[in-house]
Amino acid sequence: MPESHKRGMIVRARAVVTMDGPPIENGAVAISGDRIVDVGRFDEVKTSNSGTVVDLGEQALLPGLINAHCHLDYTCLRGEIPRQKSFTDWIRAINAEKSKLSPEDYIASINEGFAEAKRFGTTTIANLTAFPELIRQVPDAPLRTWWLAELIDVRAPDRADELVDAAVESLKFAQNYGLAPHALFTASKNLYQRCEEAGANVLLTTHLAESREEMEMFRDASGPLYEFMKSIGRDMGDCGNGTPLELFVGPLNASPDRTGRALPQWIVAHLNELTESDFQLLEKIRTKFHVVHSPRSHQYFGHNRFPFKRLHPLGLNVSLGTDSLASNESLSLFAEMRAFQRSEPERSPEKIFEMITVNPASALRQQNTLGRIAPGFRADLIAIPRSKDRDLFGEIVAFDGEINWMMVNGKP
Ligand SMILES: [Zn+2]
C-alpha cells in the first residue's frame, strides 16, 4: 500500500520505554500500517506525523514481550503433574498424560495458551509443537509466532530424514518456523544434522543439559535417565564419552569458529548442568549460541542453580521463557522476570527486562524488527500503569496483572 493510503495513529503515554535509549517522559509513538514510523516526545511526534491520537494517560508504553521458549501444546496440563522425585519420573508422568489427549485437545490447548500469553502482554512467542501436522488448524495465531517442530526419533533413528521433511512440509505455510530436535537423549545425531541442513532461514532450538540425570546419562553412562532410555531401546553408544554440552558442540577443529555445529543458529533451552570443562569449552568457542532460561519451570524441577553469572560474561545471549504449563503456573513473562530477580537480585530491572525484549529478539534474528520501540520496527506494543514516584524499570518487573492495552502488528 502506498504510504499516503495507510491510516496513521499516534499512541501517547506518560512514558515510552523504547529499549533504544532512555525512556521518554510524555512520549508518543507514530504508527503506519504494521510499522513504527516515529517515536519521541508527544509534542514533537504530533508535529511531524498525522493520524488519530490514542492517549493512554498515566501508563508506560513498552515493546511487546517475547517468550523465547514454550510449549502451548500442554496448556491443558496446568497443575496436572505433581513434582516428581526425578526428572525421569516426570517424563514418565507427562507421557502418561499425553496419551489421554486427542488432536482436538491439543488445538484447544494451543488456542487457550495464545489467549493467556496475550493477556500477560506477550506479542511474540517461540512455540515448540510436537504436532506440526496440526498447525494448519491454527491458521490465525493472535500473536507473532515461531512454530518450532519438536522432533523425536529415539524409536526410529533411521527415519530422521523423513521426520524433518514432513515437519518442514507441515510448517512452511507459516511465516516463521523452525525445527526443534527435542534433546540429545531423544533425538539422534543424524536428526540434529538434518535439522541444520534444512536451511539458514530455519530457526533451530533444542533442550540441553537440563537435568542432573541427563549429565549422568551422557558423562557416566548411568543413572535413572540412562536406564529408562536404554529400556525403551535407545542406542546408548553415545553415553560415557562426554558431557551433554561436549556432545552438542561437537569436536573443536583447528579453528574454534568451526565446531561440529552451526552454533549461532541455535537457541538452547536450559543449560543448567555444566562441568568446569564445559565452561572452558564455552570460553574457547568463538561463535556462541543463544540460551533460554525458564526460571519458574526450573524451580518446579529443582534443578541445580542456573549458572547465569558464569554464562553471561562468556558472551552468551540469555533470554527468558515460560516453558510449558505442565511445569509452570502461568504464561506470564512478568512473573518469570520476578523469579529470575529472586535468584539474581543484583541484576538491574532494566537488564532483566532486556531478557524478554531485546535478547529474545536477537535470538530470533529479529534484532532490527522486534524488542524495541524504534522507527522501522514492528508495531508490537503493550501498556502498563505508571505511577510517578517509582523507578520505571522496577515498576515494570513488579507489574502483576493483565494488560489492558496492546497492539500486535499495528492492530490494537
Ligand atoms: Zn521445553
GROMACS .gro file of C-alpha atoms and ligand atoms in nm:
model
  413
    1MET     CA    1   0.000   0.000   0.000
    2PRO     CA    2   0.137   0.349  -0.078
    3GLU     CA    3   0.240   0.538   0.237
    4SER     CA    4  -0.035   0.801   0.193
    5HIS     CA    5  -0.312   0.539   0.200
    6LYS     CA    6  -0.207   0.380   0.528
    7ARG     CA    7  -0.406   0.501   0.825
    8GLY     CA    8  -0.173   0.659   1.075
    9MET     CA    9  -0.203   0.650   1.452
   10ILE     CA   10  -0.022   0.828   1.733
   11VAL     CA   11  -0.014   0.649   2.069
   12ARG     CA   12   0.062   0.879   2.360
   13ALA     CA   13   0.164   0.774   2.713
   14ARG     CA   14   0.317   0.909   3.034
   15ALA     CA   15   0.638   0.720   2.949
   16VAL     CA   16   0.764   0.535   2.642
   17VAL     CA   17   1.019   0.265   2.723
   18THR     CA   18   1.194   0.226   2.390
   19MET     CA   19   1.485  -0.004   2.495
   20ASP     CA   20   1.666   0.203   2.232
   21GLY     CA   21   1.787   0.483   2.462
   22PRO     CA   22   1.647   0.626   2.785
   23PRO     CA   23   1.270   0.615   2.843
   24ILE     CA   24   1.083   0.918   2.711
   25GLU     CA   25   0.856   1.105   2.953
   26ASN     CA   26   0.532   1.234   2.799
   27GLY     CA   27   0.618   1.037   2.488
   28ALA     CA   28   0.441   0.911   2.181
   29VAL     CA   29   0.481   0.656   1.905
   30ALA     CA   30   0.359   0.713   1.549
   31ILE     CA   31   0.243   0.404   1.363
   32SER     CA   32   0.167   0.347   1.000
   33GLY     CA   33   0.034   0.008   0.894
   34ASP     CA   34   0.228  -0.258   1.083
   35ARG     CA   35   0.534  -0.039   1.150
   36ILE     CA   36   0.654   0.220   1.395
   37VAL     CA   37   0.747   0.531   1.199
   38ASP     CA   38   0.842   0.776   1.474
   39VAL     CA   39   0.900   0.789   1.848
   40GLY     CA   40   0.978   1.085   2.074
   41ARG     CA   41   0.818   1.349   2.294
   42PHE     CA   42   0.446   1.385   2.224
   43ASP     CA   43   0.467   1.748   2.103
   44GLU     CA   44   0.740   1.656   1.851
   45VAL     CA   45   0.575   1.338   1.725
   46LYS     CA   46   0.243   1.523   1.691
   47THR     CA   47   0.404   1.799   1.481
   48SER     CA   48   0.568   1.570   1.231
   49ASN     CA   49   0.306   1.292   1.198
   50SER     CA   50  -0.065   1.275   1.127
   51GLY     CA   51  -0.323   1.028   1.248
   52THR     CA   52  -0.568   0.953   1.525
   53VAL     CA   53  -0.426   1.021   1.870
   54VAL     CA   54  -0.480   0.746   2.126
   55ASP     CA   55  -0.396   0.887   2.470
   56LEU     CA   56  -0.318   0.609   2.717
   57GLY     CA   57  -0.280   0.857   3.006
   58GLU     CA   58  -0.079   0.750   3.311
   59GLN     CA   59   0.068   0.442   3.151
   60ALA     CA   60   0.406   0.327   3.030
   61LEU     CA   61   0.424   0.205   2.673
   62LEU     CA   62   0.662  -0.090   2.630
   63PRO     CA   63   0.776  -0.310   2.344
   64GLY     CA   64   0.559  -0.624   2.329
   65LEU     CA   65   0.710  -0.912   2.527
   66ILE     CA   66   0.881  -1.209   2.362
   67ASN     CA   67   0.856  -1.558   2.509
   68ALA     CA   68   1.164  -1.743   2.386
   69HIS     CA   69   1.060  -2.092   2.493
   70CYS     CA   70   0.723  -2.251   2.547
   71HIS     CA   71   0.505  -2.547   2.457
   72LEU     CA   72   0.145  -2.435   2.413
   73ASP     CA   73   0.052  -2.798   2.339
   74TYR     CA   74   0.048  -2.858   2.715
   75THR     CA   75  -0.152  -2.557   2.836
   76CYS     CA   76  -0.422  -2.802   2.946
   77LEU     CA   77  -0.176  -2.983   3.175
   78ARG     CA   78  -0.151  -2.694   3.422
   79GLY     CA   79  -0.147  -2.840   3.773
   80GLU     CA   80  -0.187  -3.196   3.644
   81ILE     CA   81   0.162  -3.327   3.721
   82PRO     CA   82   0.279  -3.300   4.081
   83ARG     CA   83   0.651  -3.257   4.141
   84GLN     CA   84   0.828  -3.588   4.089
   85LYS     CA   85   1.129  -3.737   4.265
   86SER     CA   86   1.329  -3.747   3.947
   87PHE     CA   87   1.333  -3.590   3.603
   88THR     CA   88   1.287  -3.937   3.454
   89ASP     CA   89   0.972  -3.989   3.663
   90TRP     CA   90   0.842  -3.659   3.528
   91ILE     CA   91   0.900  -3.776   3.170
   92ARG     CA   92   0.701  -4.090   3.251
   93ALA     CA   93   0.425  -3.880   3.407
   94ILE     CA   94   0.390  -3.639   3.113
   95ASN     CA   95   0.392  -3.929   2.867
   96ALA     CA   96   0.102  -4.083   3.061
   97GLU     CA   97  -0.090  -3.752   3.048
   98LYS     CA   98  -0.017  -3.706   2.677
   99SER     CA   99  -0.159  -4.049   2.597
  100LYS     CA  100  -0.502  -3.922   2.715
  101LEU     CA  101  -0.508  -3.621   2.479
  102SER     CA  102  -0.667  -3.607   2.134
  103PRO     CA  103  -0.574  -3.376   1.844
  104GLU     CA  104  -0.877  -3.161   1.940
  105ASP     CA  105  -0.741  -3.128   2.295
  106TYR     CA  106  -0.408  -3.008   2.159
  107ILE     CA  107  -0.568  -2.748   1.932
  108ALA     CA  108  -0.780  -2.621   2.223
  109SER     CA  109  -0.469  -2.615   2.441
  110ILE     CA  110  -0.274  -2.409   2.190
  111ASN     CA  111  -0.559  -2.159   2.150
  112GLU     CA  112  -0.602  -2.124   2.527
  113GLY     CA  113  -0.229  -2.072   2.558
  114PHE     CA  114  -0.232  -1.795   2.297
  115ALA     CA  115  -0.515  -1.618   2.479
  116GLU     CA  116  -0.336  -1.639   2.814
  117ALA     CA  117   0.004  -1.530   2.680
  118LYS     CA  118  -0.167  -1.233   2.519
  119ARG     CA  119  -0.341  -1.131   2.841
  120PHE     CA  120   0.002  -1.111   3.004
  121GLY     CA  121   0.148  -0.888   2.733
  122THR     CA  122   0.327  -1.138   2.512
  123THR     CA  123   0.323  -1.035   2.147
  124THR     CA  124   0.581  -1.284   2.012
  125ILE     CA  125   0.620  -1.646   2.104
  126ALA     CA  126   0.870  -1.917   2.010
  127ASN     CA  127   0.644  -2.217   2.044
  128LEU     CA  128   0.757  -2.577   2.024
  129THR     CA  129   0.492  -2.813   1.899
  130ALA     CA  130   0.505  -3.191   1.896
  131PHE     CA  131   0.232  -3.190   1.630
  132PRO     CA  132   0.340  -2.978   1.333
  133GLU     CA  133   0.075  -3.158   1.125
  134LEU     CA  134  -0.199  -2.994   1.336
  135ILE     CA  135  -0.078  -2.638   1.294
  136ARG     CA  136  -0.275  -2.570   0.978
  137GLN     CA  137  -0.578  -2.586   1.207
  138VAL     CA  138  -0.446  -2.279   1.391
  139PRO     CA  139  -0.408  -2.055   1.085
  140ASP     CA  140  -0.462  -1.719   1.254
  141ALA     CA  141  -0.236  -1.715   1.554
  142PRO     CA  142  -0.319  -1.398   1.751
  143LEU     CA  143   0.049  -1.344   1.834
  144ARG     CA  144   0.361  -1.332   1.622
  145THR     CA  145   0.453  -1.698   1.634
  146TRP     CA  146   0.757  -1.905   1.551
  147TRP     CA  147   0.627  -2.260   1.508
  148LEU     CA  148   0.906  -2.496   1.604
  149ALA     CA  149   0.852  -2.863   1.524
  150GLU     CA  150   0.967  -3.072   1.818
  151LEU     CA  151   1.124  -3.385   1.674
  152ILE     CA  152   1.198  -3.716   1.844
  153ASP     CA  153   1.342  -4.016   1.661
  154VAL     CA  154   1.451  -4.231   1.955
  155ARG     CA  155   1.239  -4.522   1.842
  156ALA     CA  156   1.325  -4.488   1.473
  157PRO     CA  157   1.663  -4.319   1.421
  158ASP     CA  158   1.665  -4.429   1.056
  159ARG     CA  159   1.364  -4.205   0.988
  160ALA     CA  160   1.534  -3.872   1.067
  161ASP     CA  161   1.520  -3.751   0.706
  162GLU     CA  162   1.154  -3.833   0.674
  163LEU     CA  163   1.070  -3.658   1.003
  164VAL     CA  164   1.246  -3.337   0.904
  165ASP     CA  165   1.088  -3.332   0.557
  166ALA     CA  166   0.739  -3.390   0.697
  167ALA     CA  167   0.783  -3.116   0.961
  168VAL     CA  168   0.904  -2.863   0.704
  169GLU     CA  169   0.616  -2.958   0.474
  170SER     CA  170   0.365  -2.900   0.757
  171LEU     CA  171   0.508  -2.570   0.876
  172LYS     CA  172   0.631  -2.395   0.564
  173PHE     CA  173   0.294  -2.221   0.516
  174ALA     CA  174   0.367  -2.028   0.839
  175GLN     CA  175   0.558  -1.705   0.812
  176ASN     CA  176   0.806  -1.804   1.081
  177TYR     CA  177   0.903  -2.158   1.158
  178GLY     CA  178   1.187  -2.374   1.274
  179LEU     CA  179   1.295  -2.715   1.394
  180ALA     CA  180   1.349  -2.845   1.746
  181PRO     CA  181   1.522  -3.178   1.781
  182HIS     CA  182   1.391  -3.240   2.134
  183ALA     CA  183   1.709  -3.325   2.328
  184LEU     CA  184   2.026  -3.529   2.294
  185PHE     CA  185   1.861  -3.820   2.471
  186THR     CA  186   1.559  -3.836   2.237
  187ALA     CA  187   1.697  -3.709   1.904
  188SER     CA  188   1.976  -3.880   1.711
  189LYS     CA  189   2.295  -3.717   1.593
  190ASN     CA  190   2.166  -3.760   1.240
  191LEU     CA  191   1.842  -3.578   1.326
  192TYR     CA  192   2.037  -3.279   1.462
  193GLN     CA  193   2.246  -3.280   1.148
  194ARG     CA  194   1.943  -3.294   0.919
  195CYS     CA  195   1.778  -3.006   1.105
  196GLU     CA  196   2.088  -2.793   1.049
  197GLU     CA  197   2.078  -2.877   0.680
  198ALA     CA  198   1.716  -2.763   0.643
  199GLY     CA  199   1.830  -2.411   0.552
  200ALA     CA  200   1.977  -2.099   0.703
  201ASN     CA  201   1.632  -1.938   0.743
  202VAL     CA  202   1.507  -2.221   0.959
  203LEU     CA  203   1.533  -2.139   1.327
  204LEU     CA  204   1.680  -2.415   1.544
  205THR     CA  205   1.623  -2.491   1.909
  206THR     CA  206   1.681  -2.779   2.148
  207HIS     CA  207   1.679  -2.872   2.519
  208LEU     CA  208   2.031  -2.919   2.651
  209ALA     CA  209   2.197  -3.007   2.982
  210GLU     CA  210   1.872  -2.959   3.167
  211SER     CA  211   1.894  -3.213   3.449
  212ARG     CA  212   2.148  -3.389   3.668
  213GLU     CA  213   2.017  -3.714   3.519
  214GLU     CA  214   2.098  -3.602   3.165
  215MET     CA  215   2.453  -3.523   3.278
  216GLU     CA  216   2.480  -3.864   3.446
  217MET     CA  217   2.348  -4.039   3.137
  218PHE     CA  218   2.597  -3.889   2.892
  219ARG     CA  219   2.904  -3.842   3.111
  220ASP     CA  220   2.883  -4.157   3.324
  221ALA     CA  221   2.656  -4.391   3.124
  222SER     CA  222   2.447  -4.449   3.434
  223GLY     CA  223   2.151  -4.320   3.635
  224PRO     CA  224   1.770  -4.324   3.602
  225LEU     CA  225   1.751  -4.148   3.265
  226TYR     CA  226   2.019  -4.379   3.123
  227GLU     CA  227   1.827  -4.685   3.244
  228PHE     CA  228   1.494  -4.553   3.117
  229MET     CA  229   1.622  -4.464   2.770
  230LYS     CA  230   1.800  -4.796   2.744
  231SER     CA  231   1.480  -4.979   2.841
  232ILE     CA  232   1.289  -4.818   2.553
  233GLY     CA  233   1.550  -4.935   2.305
  234ARG     CA  234   1.769  -4.627   2.256
  235ASP     CA  235   2.119  -4.696   2.122
  236MET     CA  236   2.330  -4.593   2.425
  237GLY     CA  237   2.660  -4.597   2.233
  238ASP     CA  238   2.699  -4.217   2.272
  239CYS     CA  239   2.698  -4.238   2.652
  240GLY     CA  240   3.005  -4.243   2.875
  241ASN     CA  241   3.210  -4.022   2.642
  242GLY     CA  242   3.144  -3.664   2.743
  243THR     CA  243   2.904  -3.408   2.882
  244PRO     CA  244   2.584  -3.306   2.701
  245LEU     CA  245   2.744  -2.975   2.601
  246GLU     CA  246   3.050  -3.151   2.457
  247LEU     CA  247   2.828  -3.381   2.252
  248PHE     CA  248   2.616  -3.092   2.128
  249VAL     CA  249   2.903  -2.863   2.029
  250GLY     CA  250   3.099  -3.143   1.866
  251PRO     CA  251   3.473  -3.168   1.831
  252LEU     CA  252   3.664  -2.840   1.819
  253ASN     CA  253   3.854  -2.823   1.493
  254ALA     CA  254   4.173  -2.628   1.435
  255SER     CA  255   3.974  -2.305   1.449
  256PRO     CA  256   3.724  -2.250   1.734
  257ASP     CA  257   3.498  -2.078   1.478
  258ARG     CA  258   3.438  -2.412   1.317
  259THR     CA  259   3.291  -2.656   1.562
  260GLY     CA  260   3.083  -2.957   1.464
  261ARG     CA  261   2.772  -2.741   1.486
  262ALA     CA  262   2.638  -2.417   1.329
  263LEU     CA  263   2.619  -2.259   1.676
  264PRO     CA  264   2.479  -1.909   1.607
  265GLN     CA  265   2.168  -2.068   1.455
  266TRP     CA  266   2.079  -2.241   1.781
  267ILE     CA  267   1.862  -2.133   2.071
  268VAL     CA  268   1.947  -2.366   2.357
  269ALA     CA  269   1.694  -2.415   2.635
  270HIS     CA  270   1.810  -2.478   2.992
  271LEU     CA  271   2.189  -2.531   3.014
  272ASN     CA  272   2.169  -2.587   3.389
  273GLU     CA  273   2.425  -2.864   3.415
  274LEU     CA  274   2.775  -2.765   3.314
  275THR     CA  275   3.110  -2.900   3.433
  276GLU     CA  276   3.430  -2.698   3.469
  277SER     CA  277   3.546  -2.841   3.137
  278ASP     CA  278   3.217  -2.723   2.982
  279PHE     CA  279   3.285  -2.367   3.095
  280GLN     CA  280   3.633  -2.391   2.943
  281LEU     CA  281   3.478  -2.514   2.620
  282LEU     CA  282   3.231  -2.224   2.616
  283GLU     CA  283   3.521  -1.987   2.664
  284LYS     CA  284   3.710  -2.138   2.371
  285ILE     CA  285   3.435  -2.137   2.111
  286ARG     CA  286   3.422  -1.801   1.942
  287THR     CA  287   3.079  -1.821   1.782
  288LYS     CA  288   2.816  -1.850   2.053
  289PHE     CA  289   2.464  -1.983   2.063
  290HIS     CA  290   2.163  -1.828   2.238
  291VAL     CA  291   2.033  -1.952   2.572
  292VAL     CA  292   1.681  -1.955   2.720
  293HIS     CA  293   1.624  -1.990   3.091
  294SER     CA  294   1.275  -2.064   3.230
  295PRO     CA  295   1.302  -1.961   3.597
  296ARG     CA  296   0.974  -2.095   3.732
  297SER     CA  297   0.988  -2.426   3.544
  298HIS     CA  298   1.349  -2.455   3.666
  299GLN     CA  299   1.227  -2.409   4.022
  300TYR     CA  300   0.950  -2.666   3.977
  301PHE     CA  301   1.203  -2.930   3.871
  302GLY     CA  302   1.450  -2.840   4.147
  303HIS     CA  303   1.740  -2.829   3.901
  304ASN     CA  304   2.082  -2.711   4.014
  305ARG     CA  305   2.127  -2.335   4.011
  306PHE     CA  306   2.119  -2.179   3.662
  307PRO     CA  307   2.477  -2.053   3.609
  308PHE     CA  308   2.378  -1.709   3.482
  309LYS     CA  309   2.674  -1.535   3.647
  310ARG     CA  310   2.918  -1.754   3.458
  311LEU     CA  311   2.734  -1.772   3.123
  312HIS     CA  312   2.669  -1.403   3.082
  313PRO     CA  313   3.036  -1.290   3.094
  314LEU     CA  314   3.116  -1.554   2.829
  315GLY     CA  315   2.906  -1.357   2.580
  316LEU     CA  316   2.605  -1.587   2.564
  317ASN     CA  317   2.279  -1.407   2.494
  318VAL     CA  318   2.036  -1.518   2.766
  319SER     CA  319   1.657  -1.477   2.732
  320LEU     CA  320   1.367  -1.589   2.949
  321GLY     CA  321   1.084  -1.824   2.861
  322THR     CA  322   0.791  -1.981   3.040
  323ASP     CA  323   0.837  -2.343   2.928
  324SER     CA  324   0.506  -2.532   2.933
  325LEU     CA  325   0.226  -2.522   3.187
  326ALA     CA  326   0.298  -2.886   3.268
  327SER     CA  327   0.580  -2.740   3.481
  328ASN     CA  328   0.466  -2.382   3.538
  329GLU     CA  329   0.165  -2.192   3.672
  330SER     CA  330   0.108  -1.929   3.407
  331LEU     CA  331   0.238  -1.785   3.083
  332SER     CA  332   0.330  -1.450   3.242
  333LEU     CA  333   0.676  -1.324   3.148
  334PHE     CA  334   0.643  -1.060   3.423
  335ALA     CA  335   0.632  -1.348   3.674
  336GLU     CA  336   0.939  -1.501   3.506
  337MET     CA  337   1.128  -1.173   3.546
  338ARG     CA  338   1.044  -1.169   3.917
  339ALA     CA  339   1.151  -1.532   3.962
  340PHE     CA  340   1.479  -1.451   3.787
  341GLN     CA  341   1.524  -1.143   4.004
  342ARG     CA  342   1.484  -1.351   4.320
  343SER     CA  343   1.782  -1.564   4.220
  344GLU     CA  344   1.988  -1.277   4.070
  345PRO     CA  345   1.890  -0.978   4.288
  346GLU     CA  346   2.190  -0.767   4.186
  347ARG     CA  347   2.090  -0.775   3.817
  348SER     CA  348   1.920  -0.442   3.735
  349PRO     CA  349   1.549  -0.443   3.646
  350GLU     CA  350   1.639  -0.282   3.312
  351LYS     CA  351   1.879  -0.567   3.227
  352ILE     CA  352   1.615  -0.820   3.334
  353PHE     CA  353   1.359  -0.651   3.107
  354GLU     CA  354   1.605  -0.694   2.818
  355MET     CA  355   1.570  -1.071   2.869
  356ILE     CA  356   1.210  -1.061   2.743
  357THR     CA  357   1.257  -0.792   2.476
  358VAL     CA  358   1.588  -0.724   2.301
  359ASN     CA  359   1.763  -1.050   2.395
  360PRO     CA  360   1.498  -1.287   2.256
  361ALA     CA  361   1.455  -1.059   1.952
  362SER     CA  362   1.818  -1.120   1.874
  363ALA     CA  363   1.785  -1.497   1.939
  364LEU     CA  364   1.501  -1.500   1.683
  365ARG     CA  365   1.726  -1.298   1.448
  366GLN     CA  366   1.481  -1.008   1.467
  367GLN     CA  367   1.706  -0.755   1.636
  368ASN     CA  368   1.614  -0.499   1.369
  369THR     CA  369   1.238  -0.552   1.382
  370LEU     CA  370   1.135  -0.664   1.733
  371GLY     CA  371   1.212  -0.598   2.100
  372ARG     CA  372   1.244  -0.218   2.081
  373ILE     CA  373   1.027   0.081   2.003
  374ALA     CA  374   1.213   0.241   1.715
  375PRO     CA  375   1.134   0.365   1.362
  376GLY     CA  376   1.111   0.075   1.118
  377PHE     CA  377   1.033  -0.179   1.390
  378ARG     CA  378   0.709  -0.378   1.401
  379ALA     CA  379   0.425  -0.208   1.586
  380ASP     CA  380   0.405  -0.461   1.872
  381LEU     CA  381   0.331  -0.258   2.186
  382ILE     CA  382   0.185  -0.303   2.533
  383ALA     CA  383   0.095  -0.062   2.812
  384ILE     CA  384   0.108  -0.096   3.190
  385PRO     CA  385   0.005   0.157   3.459
  386ARG     CA  386   0.274   0.411   3.552
  387SER     CA  387   0.292   0.575   3.894
  388LYS     CA  388   0.506   0.889   3.904
  389ASP     CA  389   0.714   0.818   4.209
  390ARG     CA  390   0.851   0.472   4.133
  391ASP     CA  391   1.161   0.365   3.946
  392LEU     CA  392   1.028   0.284   3.599
  393PHE     CA  393   1.208  -0.047   3.536
  394GLY     CA  394   1.143  -0.158   3.894
  395GLU     CA  395   0.775  -0.094   3.830
  396ILE     CA  396   0.785  -0.294   3.506
  397VAL     CA  397   0.937  -0.600   3.673
  398ALA     CA  398   0.689  -0.570   3.962
  399PHE     CA  399   0.382  -0.544   3.737
  400ASP     CA  400   0.148  -0.825   3.830
  401GLY     CA  401  -0.171  -0.834   3.636
  402GLU     CA  402  -0.322  -0.844   3.293
  403ILE     CA  403  -0.251  -0.596   3.017
  404ASN     CA  404  -0.541  -0.369   2.928
  405TRP     CA  405  -0.399  -0.224   2.606
  406MET     CA  406  -0.182  -0.388   2.345
  407MET     CA  407  -0.110  -0.384   1.974
  408VAL     CA  408   0.025  -0.667   1.759
  409ASN     CA  409   0.147  -0.584   1.411
  410GLY     CA  410  -0.017  -0.241   1.419
  411LYS     CA  411  -0.357  -0.377   1.525
  412PRO     CA  412  -0.485  -0.273   1.870
  413ZN      ZN  413   1.089  -2.703   2.672
   0.00000   0.00000   0.00000
